[in-house]
Short mmCIF file of C-alpha atoms in Angstrom, two decimals:
data_model
loop_
_atom_site.label_atom_id
_atom_site.label_comp_id
_atom_site.label_asym_id
_atom_site.label_seq_id
_atom_site.Cartn_x
_atom_site.Cartn_y
_atom_site.Cartn_z
CA GLU A 24 0.00 0.00 0.00
CA VAL A 25 1.32 3.42 -0.96
CA GLN A 26 1.49 5.70 2.08
CA LEU A 27 2.71 9.22 2.75
CA MET A 28 3.19 10.12 6.41
CA GLN A 29 3.78 13.74 7.32
CA SER A 30 5.33 15.25 10.41
CA GLY A 31 3.12 16.66 13.14
CA VAL A 32 1.54 19.97 14.06
CA GLU A 33 3.93 22.92 14.26
CA VAL A 34 3.51 26.16 16.19
CA LYS A 35 6.18 28.72 15.40
CA LYS A 36 6.96 32.39 15.83
CA PRO A 37 7.54 34.79 12.92
CA GLY A 38 11.12 34.65 11.73
CA GLU A 39 11.71 31.08 12.88
CA SER A 40 12.73 28.28 10.56
CA LEU A 41 10.81 25.08 9.93
CA ARG A 42 11.15 21.81 8.04
CA VAL A 43 8.13 19.63 7.37
CA SER A 44 8.68 16.02 6.33
CA CYS A 45 6.77 13.55 4.16
CA GLN A 46 7.92 9.95 4.60
CA THR A 47 6.82 7.63 1.81
CA SER A 48 6.46 3.88 1.56
CA GLY A 49 4.98 1.22 -0.69
CA TYR A 50 6.40 2.39 -4.03
CA SER A 51 9.67 3.26 -5.75
CA PHE A 52 10.49 6.72 -4.40
CA ASN A 53 12.99 7.41 -7.19
CA ASP A 54 10.39 6.98 -9.94
CA TYR A 55 7.84 9.59 -8.90
CA TRP A 56 7.44 13.27 -8.20
CA ILE A 57 6.20 14.53 -4.84
CA ALA A 58 3.91 17.56 -4.88
CA TRP A 59 3.34 20.06 -2.08
CA VAL A 60 -0.06 21.73 -1.72
CA ARG A 61 -1.12 24.50 0.65
CA GLN A 62 -4.60 24.93 2.08
CA LYS A 63 -5.37 27.97 4.21
CA SER A 64 -8.11 27.73 6.82
CA GLY A 65 -10.01 24.98 5.02
CA ARG A 66 -10.24 27.02 1.86
CA GLY A 67 -8.85 26.39 -1.61
CA LEU A 68 -5.93 24.22 -2.61
CA GLU A 69 -2.77 25.90 -3.92
CA TRP A 70 -0.13 23.98 -5.84
CA MET A 71 3.27 24.94 -4.48
CA GLY A 72 5.52 22.79 -6.63
CA ILE A 73 6.96 19.35 -7.20
CA ILE A 74 10.24 17.57 -6.61
CA TYR A 75 11.44 14.42 -8.34
CA GLY A 76 12.56 11.62 -6.05
CA GLY A 77 15.13 10.33 -8.53
CA ASP A 78 17.27 13.44 -9.04
CA SER A 79 15.75 16.19 -6.84
CA SER A 80 14.64 18.24 -9.86
CA VAL A 81 12.24 20.93 -8.68
CA ARG A 82 9.45 22.84 -10.42
CA GLU A 83 8.02 25.61 -8.26
CA SER A 84 4.90 27.68 -8.66
CA PRO A 85 5.84 31.32 -9.27
CA SER A 86 3.70 32.16 -6.23
CA PHE A 87 6.00 30.19 -3.94
CA LYS A 88 9.36 30.50 -5.67
CA GLY A 89 11.95 31.76 -3.21
CA GLN A 90 9.58 31.39 -0.26
CA VAL A 91 10.18 27.70 0.46
CA THR A 92 12.74 25.03 -0.36
CA MET A 93 11.91 21.50 -1.42
CA SER A 94 14.34 18.64 -0.94
CA VAL A 95 14.45 14.85 -0.66
CA ASP A 96 16.48 12.23 1.19
CA ARG A 97 16.48 9.18 -1.07
CA ALA A 98 18.08 7.02 1.63
CA ILE A 99 14.90 7.25 3.71
CA ASN A 100 12.34 7.90 0.95
CA THR A 101 11.40 11.25 2.46
CA ALA A 102 10.59 14.65 1.00
CA TYR A 103 10.90 17.93 2.85
CA LEU A 104 9.44 21.42 2.68
CA GLU A 105 11.50 24.07 4.43
CA TRP A 106 11.20 27.71 5.45
CA THR A 107 14.11 29.83 6.70
CA SER A 108 12.02 32.70 8.05
CA LEU A 109 8.33 32.07 8.67
CA LYS A 110 5.64 34.72 8.36
CA ALA A 111 2.17 34.76 9.84
CA SER A 112 0.82 34.38 6.31
CA ASP A 113 2.51 30.94 6.11
CA SER A 114 -0.05 29.59 8.58
CA ALA A 115 -1.88 26.81 6.75
CA MET A 116 -2.28 23.09 6.29
CA TYR A 117 0.44 21.66 4.05
CA TYR A 118 -0.08 18.42 2.15
CA CYS A 119 2.38 16.27 0.27
CA ALA A 120 1.09 13.95 -2.43
CA ARG A 121 2.55 11.56 -4.93
CA TYR A 122 2.31 13.09 -8.40
CA ILE A 123 1.57 10.49 -11.03
CA VAL A 124 2.68 11.68 -14.46
CA PRO A 125 2.02 9.27 -17.32
CA GLY A 126 2.61 11.92 -19.98
CA ALA A 127 1.72 15.60 -20.19
CA GLY A 128 0.38 16.31 -16.75
CA GLY A 129 -0.93 13.96 -14.10
CA TRP A 130 -2.75 13.68 -10.81
CA LEU A 131 -2.09 13.55 -7.08
CA ASP A 132 -2.58 10.19 -5.38
CA PRO A 133 -2.35 9.44 -2.55
CA TRP A 134 -2.04 12.42 -0.22
CA GLY A 135 -0.33 12.68 3.11
CA GLN A 136 -2.47 13.42 6.15
CA GLY A 137 -1.34 17.05 6.20
CA THR A 138 0.82 19.13 8.52
CA LEU A 139 -0.82 22.08 10.23
CA VAL A 140 1.55 25.03 10.59
CA THR A 141 0.63 27.98 12.79
CA VAL A 142 2.87 31.03 12.86
CA SER A 143 2.02 33.51 15.58
CA SER A 144 3.84 35.82 17.92
CA GLN B 30 -1.29 31.29 -13.51
CA SER B 31 -4.83 32.15 -12.35
CA ALA B 32 -6.90 29.63 -10.46
CA LEU B 33 -9.54 27.75 -12.41
CA THR B 34 -13.10 29.01 -11.89
CA GLN B 35 -15.67 26.90 -10.07
CA PRO B 36 -19.01 27.89 -8.54
CA ALA B 37 -18.73 28.32 -4.78
CA SER B 38 -21.64 25.97 -4.13
CA VAL B 39 -23.98 23.53 -5.83
CA SER B 40 -26.88 21.73 -4.21
CA GLY B 41 -29.28 18.98 -5.10
CA SER B 42 -31.78 16.57 -3.62
CA PRO B 43 -31.00 12.92 -3.03
CA GLY B 44 -31.21 10.97 -6.27
CA GLN B 45 -30.77 14.02 -8.47
CA SER B 46 -27.84 14.73 -10.77
CA ILE B 47 -25.62 17.78 -10.43
CA THR B 48 -22.85 19.20 -12.58
CA ILE B 49 -19.87 21.18 -11.35
CA PRO B 50 -18.20 23.24 -14.09
CA CYS B 51 -14.54 24.19 -13.99
CA THR B 52 -13.50 26.91 -16.39
CA GLY B 53 -9.95 27.59 -17.45
CA SER B 54 -8.24 28.71 -20.61
CA HIS B 55 -6.36 27.53 -23.67
CA THR B 56 -3.19 27.35 -21.55
CA ASP B 57 -4.56 24.80 -19.09
CA ILE B 58 -7.81 22.86 -19.49
CA GLY B 59 -8.00 23.54 -23.21
CA ALA B 60 -4.40 22.51 -23.83
CA TYR B 61 -4.25 18.98 -22.46
CA GLU B 62 -6.39 15.98 -21.56
CA SER B 63 -5.11 16.35 -18.00
CA VAL B 64 -7.88 17.40 -15.64
CA SER B 65 -8.34 15.76 -12.26
CA TRP B 66 -11.00 16.17 -9.59
CA TYR B 67 -10.57 15.86 -5.82
CA GLN B 68 -13.15 15.27 -3.13
CA GLN B 69 -12.54 16.62 0.35
CA HIS B 70 -14.89 15.93 3.25
CA PRO B 71 -14.71 18.39 6.17
CA GLY B 72 -11.54 17.89 8.18
CA LYS B 73 -10.32 15.16 5.84
CA VAL B 74 -7.59 14.75 3.27
CA PRO B 75 -8.37 15.42 -0.43
CA LYS B 76 -8.85 12.28 -2.48
CA VAL B 77 -8.64 11.95 -6.27
CA ILE B 78 -11.89 10.78 -7.84
CA ILE B 79 -11.31 11.58 -11.53
CA PHE B 80 -8.05 11.83 -13.50
CA ASP B 81 -7.20 12.35 -17.16
CA VAL B 82 -10.57 14.13 -17.60
CA THR B 83 -12.76 11.00 -17.58
CA SER B 84 -10.98 8.17 -15.73
CA ARG B 85 -12.40 7.16 -12.35
CA SER B 86 -9.97 6.42 -9.55
CA SER B 87 -10.03 2.92 -8.12
CA GLY B 88 -12.96 2.33 -5.80
CA VAL B 89 -14.84 5.47 -6.84
CA SER B 90 -18.53 5.02 -7.56
CA ASP B 91 -19.63 5.11 -11.19
CA ARG B 92 -22.04 7.84 -10.14
CA PHE B 93 -19.08 10.18 -10.64
CA ALA B 94 -18.12 11.12 -14.19
CA GLY B 95 -15.86 13.69 -15.79
CA SER B 96 -16.00 15.46 -19.12
CA LYS B 97 -14.42 18.33 -20.98
CA ALA B 98 -15.45 20.69 -23.77
CA GLY B 99 -13.02 23.36 -24.87
CA ASN B 100 -11.70 25.25 -21.87
CA THR B 101 -14.31 23.90 -19.44
CA ALA B 102 -14.20 20.62 -17.56
CA SER B 103 -17.15 19.24 -15.63
CA LEU B 104 -17.77 16.79 -12.82
CA ILE B 105 -21.15 15.10 -12.93
CA ILE B 106 -22.54 13.39 -9.86
CA SER B 107 -25.60 11.31 -10.58
CA GLY B 108 -27.92 9.71 -8.05
CA LEU B 109 -26.80 12.21 -5.42
CA GLN B 110 -26.33 10.69 -1.96
CA ALA B 111 -25.80 12.20 1.47
CA GLU B 112 -22.21 10.92 1.51
CA ASP B 113 -21.45 13.06 -1.56
CA GLU B 114 -21.71 16.20 0.54
CA ALA B 115 -18.15 17.55 0.39
CA GLU B 116 -15.91 20.11 -1.28
CA TYR B 117 -14.80 19.33 -4.83
CA PHE B 118 -11.71 20.78 -6.51
CA CYS B 119 -10.74 20.59 -10.16
CA CYS B 120 -7.10 20.65 -11.21
CA SER B 121 -5.40 21.02 -14.58
CA TYR B 122 -1.93 20.75 -16.02
CA THR B 123 -0.74 23.97 -17.65
CA THR B 124 1.47 24.92 -20.59
CA ASP B 125 4.00 26.24 -18.03
CA GLY B 126 4.40 22.69 -16.74
CA PHE B 127 2.60 23.45 -13.48
CA LEU B 128 -0.68 22.38 -11.93
CA VAL B 129 -3.47 24.80 -11.11
CA PHE B 130 -6.50 24.16 -8.89
CA GLY B 131 -9.99 25.55 -9.00
CA GLY B 132 -11.31 27.47 -6.02
CA GLY B 133 -13.50 24.58 -4.89
CA THR B 134 -17.23 23.87 -4.93
CA LYS B 135 -19.19 22.93 -1.83
CA VAL B 136 -21.81 20.33 -2.66
CA THR B 137 -24.85 20.28 -0.39
CA VAL B 138 -27.37 17.46 -0.41
CA LEU B 139 -30.74 18.97 0.48
#
């Protein structure tokens, strides 16, 4: 069974750093992209970007470029989303999902359970 | 890349059929056969129900169907049931090589 397990709830202060993890199992990590999706206060989904497990290639949404860093650790089949200086506006639920790409474009399946990030002074 | 346009809410009575439109442009929905739909119940994780415009994800009821005409994709739910009450998001691949989501549609079963 393909599973994506994310790290737990985070409460941070503005300016602090944070790394959220997404540990995968049940499939070949090197053969798929991992997507990161933001959802603020139960509202819409925002595609942040994708990272390829095989070579760490990254494609970032212009809306998030420079705001976060995506990385992977192939030894433990885990993807990461990292901030160096959090802002209150980063407060949201963050999901990772396996991005299945058979050709031009694809879909997200399955999704991690989400990591709730709250940034408040 | 602007978000795809979905109605904020759609409602229907049990047993009825409803359609959720998702409007994009020639640089996303109109460019590829790569539209997916996600169902999210309150407090739960999104789940793919339709991919590649018309393909149903494993285990998804055949009451759910997807279609596309030009720059607009649609999710059709037939035989509406109480368990279908959820938020639905469309998603498309774009000519920039990104994905873009719709704003979401809340489905209410009356």
